[in-house]
XYZ file of C-alpha atoms in Angstrom:
455
model
C -27.562 -5.844 13.612
C -30.419 -8.384 12.238
C -32.089 -6.881 9.343
C -28.471 -5.062 7.728
C -28.721 -7.421 4.928
C -31.565 -6.106 3.300
C -30.803 -2.416 4.841
C -27.008 -2.205 3.288
C -28.217 -1.646 -0.200
C -32.193 -2.285 -0.205
C -31.494 -6.137 -2.588
C -30.500 -9.029 -0.363
C -28.074 -9.834 -2.873
C -25.326 -7.539 -1.141
C -22.756 -7.528 0.888
C -19.760 -5.178 1.628
C -15.989 -6.455 0.121
C -13.260 -5.087 2.213
C -10.150 -4.891 1.261
C -6.913 -4.686 3.443
C -2.982 -4.001 2.573
C -0.143 -5.443 4.553
C 3.763 -5.530 4.236
C 3.940 -7.036 7.909
C 2.391 -9.071 11.079
C -1.276 -9.845 9.843
C -0.435 -9.127 5.849
C -3.462 -8.495 4.030
C -6.638 -10.068 1.714
C -9.788 -9.448 1.090
C -13.165 -9.974 3.398
C -16.120 -10.561 2.547
C -19.424 -9.065 5.420
C -22.997 -10.356 4.787
C -24.463 -8.036 7.369
C -23.937 -10.836 10.176
C -20.186 -12.364 10.048
C -16.611 -11.457 8.692
C -15.188 -14.176 6.233
C -11.773 -14.197 5.159
C -11.717 -14.907 1.270
C -8.174 -15.139 0.743
C -4.396 -13.419 1.668
C -3.150 -11.057 -1.553
C -2.657 -7.695 -0.062
C -4.750 -5.485 -1.339
C -5.343 -1.910 -2.020
C -8.024 -0.555 -3.758
C -11.443 -2.116 -5.317
C -14.374 -1.058 -7.986
C -17.783 -3.093 -9.261
C -18.968 -1.855 -13.127
C -20.700 -3.792 -15.433
C -21.286 -6.918 -13.193
C -17.469 -7.078 -12.503
C -14.964 -6.613 -10.243
C -11.476 -4.809 -10.684
C -8.936 -5.734 -7.786
C -6.092 -3.619 -7.331
C -3.216 -5.801 -5.436
C -0.808 -4.137 -2.976
C 2.772 -3.796 -4.348
C 5.451 -1.684 -2.764
C 7.230 1.252 -3.718
C 10.146 -0.688 -4.385
C 8.730 -2.930 -6.996
C 7.877 0.038 -9.325
C 5.158 -2.217 -11.003
C 1.290 -2.916 -10.977
C -1.274 -5.681 -10.520
C -4.720 -5.597 -11.605
C -6.980 -8.901 -11.710
C -10.835 -8.561 -13.371
C -13.206 -10.773 -12.197
C -16.497 -11.509 -13.918
C -19.205 -14.724 -11.660
C -16.611 -17.637 -13.257
C -14.249 -15.966 -11.105
C -10.323 -14.114 -12.628
C -10.927 -13.000 -16.176
C -8.517 -11.374 -16.974
C -4.506 -10.586 -15.165
C -3.050 -6.959 -15.669
C 0.162 -6.172 -15.490
C 1.200 -2.789 -15.734
C 4.609 -1.309 -15.514
C 4.006 2.245 -15.211
C 1.958 1.540 -12.341
C 3.862 2.252 -8.451
C 2.339 2.203 -5.473
C -1.107 2.446 -6.748
C -3.953 3.275 -4.248
C -8.075 3.523 -5.691
C -9.519 2.879 -9.270
C -12.356 3.639 -10.917
C -14.459 2.989 -13.726
C -15.686 6.228 -16.075
C -17.632 4.091 -18.649
C -14.462 3.614 -21.137
C -11.232 3.292 -19.028
C -9.504 1.914 -15.552
C -8.876 5.725 -13.500
C -5.461 4.196 -11.456
C -4.156 6.356 -8.846
C -0.237 5.950 -9.255
C 1.157 7.102 -6.234
C 4.180 6.411 -6.197
C 4.956 8.530 -9.409
C 2.322 11.133 -8.355
C -0.006 10.583 -11.657
C -3.359 9.426 -12.466
C -3.460 6.083 -15.600
C -6.749 5.718 -18.098
C -6.299 1.913 -18.795
C -8.079 -0.294 -21.125
C -9.157 -3.813 -20.151
C -6.662 -5.033 -21.965
C -3.917 -2.754 -19.460
C -3.026 -0.506 -21.514
C -1.625 2.885 -20.962
C -4.027 5.720 -23.376
C -3.966 8.739 -20.911
C -1.919 10.113 -18.387
C -2.238 13.070 -15.690
C 0.679 13.805 -13.828
C 0.963 16.418 -10.638
C 4.187 18.184 -10.707
C 7.039 17.122 -8.178
C 9.661 14.445 -7.877
C 8.254 11.081 -7.315
C 5.705 10.676 -4.347
C 6.004 14.291 -3.863
C 1.777 14.687 -3.039
C 0.778 11.134 -1.905
C -1.452 11.454 -4.901
C -4.189 8.682 -3.629
C -6.866 9.078 -4.827
C -9.409 8.774 -8.510
C -12.917 9.638 -7.660
C -15.669 10.112 -10.063
C -18.739 12.149 -9.627
C -21.062 14.400 -12.331
C -18.778 13.411 -14.822
C -15.791 15.411 -12.944
C -12.907 13.273 -11.635
C -11.555 14.514 -8.259
C -8.593 13.581 -7.116
C -7.016 13.743 -3.620
C -3.294 14.461 -1.688
C -1.884 14.774 1.233
C -0.089 17.646 0.154
C 1.588 19.730 -2.754
C 5.539 19.529 -2.728
C 8.375 19.179 -5.512
C 10.311 16.843 -2.930
C 9.573 13.401 -3.059
C 7.793 12.762 0.229
C 8.590 16.305 0.858
C 4.662 16.333 2.503
C 5.403 14.464 5.350
C 7.816 17.753 6.535
C 3.976 19.440 7.039
C 1.433 16.743 7.023
C 0.223 17.349 10.239
C -0.316 20.961 9.753
C -3.575 20.291 8.110
C -2.246 20.634 3.795
C -4.053 17.656 2.613
C -6.325 18.599 0.171
C -9.835 17.560 -2.528
C -9.221 18.864 -5.820
C -11.016 19.110 -9.218
C -8.319 17.582 -11.665
C -8.953 19.339 -15.006
C -9.159 23.088 -13.342
C -7.089 22.215 -10.264
C -9.946 23.821 -8.106
C -9.570 22.745 -4.368
C -12.708 21.581 -3.289
C -12.094 20.653 0.163
C -8.701 22.057 2.329
C -7.411 21.859 6.011
C -7.204 17.558 5.971
C -4.047 15.793 7.362
C -3.601 12.557 5.432
C -7.020 12.707 3.545
C -8.416 9.640 1.930
C -11.710 8.664 0.010
C -13.808 11.851 -0.491
C -17.034 10.911 -1.569
C -19.689 13.332 -2.870
C -23.275 12.472 -1.542
C -26.224 14.716 -0.919
C -24.696 17.519 -2.168
C -21.872 17.511 0.606
C -18.417 16.387 0.732
C -17.347 14.126 3.089
C -13.732 12.107 3.463
C -11.662 10.716 5.735
C -9.455 12.992 7.552
C -7.002 10.198 8.071
C -3.698 11.322 10.587
C -6.402 12.570 12.767
C -8.984 9.710 12.902
C -11.533 11.817 11.749
C -14.668 11.321 8.983
C -14.969 15.050 8.036
C -18.123 16.212 6.010
C -18.190 19.770 4.434
C -20.879 22.283 2.335
C -19.841 21.789 -0.986
C -19.935 25.635 -1.974
C -19.013 27.350 0.934
C -16.773 24.035 1.956
C -17.602 25.205 5.702
C -16.833 21.785 8.283
C -20.634 20.611 8.754
C -19.923 18.407 10.736
C -16.895 14.906 12.546
C -16.802 11.983 13.445
C -14.067 10.713 15.734
C -12.877 7.088 15.353
C -10.539 4.272 17.183
C -7.624 4.608 14.741
C -6.289 5.995 10.997
C -9.322 6.009 9.051
C -9.564 4.922 5.317
C -11.678 2.944 3.334
C -15.799 4.715 2.774
C -18.559 3.903 1.148
C -22.261 4.949 1.757
C -25.796 2.455 1.331
C -29.160 3.143 2.090
C -28.608 4.128 6.279
C -25.224 3.618 6.842
C -21.646 5.618 5.673
C -19.021 2.663 6.145
C -15.898 3.400 6.907
C -12.325 0.961 7.814
C -10.254 1.150 11.070
C -6.776 0.384 9.970
C -4.984 -0.730 13.840
C -2.476 1.342 14.852
C 1.197 1.165 13.765
C 2.754 1.082 17.189
C 0.519 0.194 19.838
C 0.469 2.608 21.638
C -3.680 2.398 22.335
C -3.499 -1.310 22.878
C -5.120 -2.551 19.453
C -3.249 -3.367 16.518
C -6.350 -5.517 14.455
C -8.475 -3.238 11.848
C -12.156 -2.894 11.714
C -14.983 -0.941 9.815
C -17.713 1.380 11.872
C -21.031 2.006 11.467
C -21.918 5.597 11.126
C -25.443 6.510 10.577
C -26.128 8.491 7.150
C -27.421 11.759 8.407
C -25.735 12.421 11.145
C -22.289 10.798 11.032
C -23.305 8.879 15.089
C -21.424 5.768 15.738
C -23.643 3.020 15.496
C -21.936 0.131 15.601
C -18.212 -1.360 14.675
C -16.883 -5.075 13.112
C -13.116 -6.311 13.699
C -11.370 -7.797 10.905
C -8.573 -9.941 10.771
C -6.226 -7.633 8.796
C -4.251 -4.493 10.546
C -4.189 -2.855 7.365
C -7.679 -1.688 6.371
C -7.748 -0.591 2.589
C -10.783 0.263 0.738
C -14.701 -1.094 1.405
C -16.977 -1.734 -1.493
C -20.560 -2.088 -1.673
C -20.958 -5.235 -4.502
C -23.542 -8.030 -5.373
C -22.505 -11.615 -4.062
C -21.734 -13.209 -6.699
C -18.859 -11.036 -6.863
C -17.607 -12.082 -3.340
C -17.891 -15.688 -4.996
C -16.242 -15.007 -7.784
C -13.292 -13.913 -5.679
C -13.481 -17.007 -3.962
C -13.316 -19.109 -7.466
C -10.126 -16.568 -8.190
C -7.505 -18.798 -10.376
C -9.448 -22.210 -9.699
C -11.566 -21.949 -12.792
C -10.267 -24.992 -14.542
C -11.434 -28.519 -12.534
C -8.856 -30.202 -14.320
C -6.207 -28.199 -13.453
C -7.278 -27.529 -9.951
C -7.614 -31.183 -9.392
C -4.318 -31.497 -10.215
C -2.985 -28.661 -8.427
C -4.797 -29.909 -4.608
C -3.437 -33.765 -5.916
C 0.526 -32.565 -5.971
C -0.368 -29.981 -2.786
C -1.774 -32.673 -0.339
C 1.774 -34.753 -0.718
C 3.682 -31.679 -0.619
C 1.546 -31.286 2.762
C 3.238 -34.726 3.871
C 6.465 -33.486 2.785
C 6.403 -35.938 0.244
C 8.597 -33.715 -3.526
C 9.687 -31.541 -2.329
C 10.562 -31.931 1.824
C 10.444 -28.471 2.161
C 8.772 -25.131 0.343
C 8.941 -22.908 3.510
C 10.887 -20.519 4.856
C 12.199 -20.073 9.054
C 13.651 -16.765 9.760
C 15.635 -18.392 13.113
C 19.117 -16.790 14.032
C 21.443 -17.529 10.915
C 24.739 -19.146 11.198
C 27.664 -16.999 9.666
C 28.431 -18.873 7.098
C 24.544 -19.269 6.175
C 25.278 -15.757 5.631
C 26.388 -14.654 2.161
C 24.831 -11.976 -0.632
C 26.342 -10.212 -3.217
C 25.018 -6.799 -3.074
C 25.034 -4.461 -6.104
C 23.609 -1.068 -6.074
C 22.696 2.312 -7.821
C 24.233 5.401 -6.185
C 24.542 8.543 -7.124
C 28.434 10.223 -7.309
C 26.297 13.580 -5.275
C 23.992 13.814 -2.157
C 22.000 16.716 -0.368
C 22.792 16.714 3.053
C 19.578 14.989 4.440
C 18.048 14.397 1.474
C 15.944 11.222 1.384
C 16.293 9.166 -1.952
C 15.501 5.741 -3.349
C 17.972 3.728 -3.843
C 18.378 0.391 -6.956
C 19.651 -2.528 -5.888
C 20.087 -6.571 -6.575
C 20.528 -8.739 -3.681
C 22.112 -12.177 -4.529
C 21.610 -15.039 -1.531
C 25.084 -17.187 -2.157
C 24.743 -19.114 1.263
C 22.446 -22.431 2.262
C 19.690 -20.585 4.331
C 16.673 -18.851 2.944
C 16.578 -15.323 3.729
C 13.318 -13.691 5.030
C 11.970 -10.109 7.131
C 9.598 -12.089 9.030
C 9.257 -12.562 12.747
C 11.219 -13.797 14.907
C 14.441 -12.480 13.443
C 13.777 -10.986 10.061
C 16.557 -9.868 7.275
C 16.190 -6.723 6.285
C 18.286 -4.706 3.666
C 20.081 -1.521 5.252
C 22.722 0.567 5.289
C 26.132 2.957 6.663
C 27.476 5.822 5.911
C 31.203 5.963 6.818
C 33.195 9.639 6.769
C 36.560 9.736 5.051
C 36.867 13.294 6.043
C 38.817 13.160 9.956
C 36.858 16.519 10.992
C 33.344 14.952 10.139
C 30.794 15.378 13.351
C 28.723 12.626 11.592
C 27.308 10.729 14.960
C 27.186 6.721 14.281
C 23.505 5.899 13.286
C 21.990 2.350 11.984
C 20.438 3.140 8.168
C 16.903 2.926 7.422
C 15.531 -0.878 7.109
C 14.029 -1.978 4.036
C 11.636 -5.767 3.829
C 12.801 -7.929 1.825
C 10.491 -7.940 -1.318
C 9.589 -11.829 -0.850
C 11.841 -14.886 0.553
C 15.138 -15.137 -0.995
C 15.699 -18.856 -1.245
C 19.890 -20.380 -1.979
C 21.260 -18.723 -5.411
C 18.429 -16.706 -6.259
C 18.272 -12.659 -6.889
C 15.673 -10.017 -6.973
C 16.060 -6.477 -7.533
C 14.190 -3.679 -5.082
C 14.565 -0.327 -4.392
C 15.004 1.105 -0.575
C 14.811 4.521 1.216
C 18.665 5.591 1.806
C 18.711 9.285 4.023
C 21.997 11.059 3.715
C 23.959 12.220 6.742
C 23.320 16.182 7.837
C 26.663 17.455 7.268
C 28.326 17.549 4.769
C 31.690 16.369 3.448
C 33.285 12.725 1.618
C 31.491 9.412 2.546
C 31.490 5.961 1.948
C 27.885 4.558 1.315
C 27.802 0.714 2.464
C 24.517 -1.287 1.635
C 24.355 -4.684 3.008
C 21.769 -6.761 5.294
C 21.300 -7.170 9.117
C 19.304 -9.813 10.596
C 17.762 -8.020 13.611
C 19.260 -8.997 16.802
C 21.748 -11.431 15.320
C 24.409 -9.424 13.079
C 24.920 -6.812 10.296
C 26.174 -9.065 7.561
C 29.038 -7.098 6.494
C 30.391 -7.692 9.787
C 30.795 -11.400 9.069
C 32.195 -10.703 5.601
C 32.950 -7.407 4.159
C 32.042 -8.738 0.874
C 28.370 -9.275 1.538
C 28.148 -5.173 0.747
C 28.377 -2.828 -1.879
C 30.563 0.724 -1.134
C 29.867 3.423 -2.836
C 32.358 6.700 -2.216
C 29.722 10.074 -2.003
C 29.775 13.338 -2.019
C 27.315 15.279 0.131
C 27.278 18.952 -0.706
C 24.317 22.017 -0.501
C 25.785 23.041 -3.770
C 24.697 19.781 -5.844
């Protein structure tokens, strides 16, 4: 489409910024589309974007296990502020209300109002335990703030049980009134032309609803999970994340152009990352600012580039990277600490805080071809228990773990479906190689847990 840059927003200085989130395979990053080609700006996994007052706020992707959030603020010269907000948890999207950044803190069911210094000045929290709604949006239109959620549940990630039944909704935060219902894993509600347009992500749709009657007007079926949505003079632009299991034969992400008036398909552009998170129309100067990033001081940049040149040649230090080849038994030495509740409901999914220390001489990481994960085993202490042996949920290492290094993280643990007394054994496993506890029983943390329905 040779005229697409002009039609993008009626001006030649506009581009698309596309953020991508990733925990594995392709990873995540930031891309720019100028109407003809897609270029990768960096490979820093990113959740949400918002443009305001000649600036750009970029919400970095932080997994639920980290329990914190990071925001980068850009002006035309590059990064102007770095904000670390410890109260943010698995944050998804953000919006500017003229005074504050409002951020959807999905991991703790909250909306947070932040100053540009990173101070939390207001909070709104949905009822429930942790991520029980999957509250993933803060959207402003007509001075009204709207949220978007997968469902109403009291339990941590309880929305997953009935998500396919269309319990997702868009709601007015102040009144609680639902303006759109019947969605499956919804994202990115937008109110344009008197119509609600939203990604019905779990059904791979973009759907439009009448704002008065909430009646469905039209829909567009796309090729995968829809997330990331923006509008221009002529188009709706929607992100398509590559399928996670590869059942449709592709893994790469993309974005599609749909006609604004009827949602008919126009064109598709592929992206270098799998998970599309957000799409915004931005001034070209903001794309240039993201390319500059922290490289605002020529002296510092010059020194860093020279040091990197020597390091690329293997000179001081000789090696900075980790491999994920098969580890030898002597390299599989760790210390595991965990905070485990002594009582648990059968089949209950919980988060468990862990600290892992690498006592071996190898780098540990969760990358292919033989990733190292944190996992667990339940061992029954009752001879009458009919617990079936099963491997626990795998949790990625949040970062590469060097010899002698430690980190704290959170893992998800599912209790057995049967009642009884158990040992919960938390350890590491290198896929297709070995469980660390099979090599040395000291590579574990073990807690005694009572699993009963009358907790």
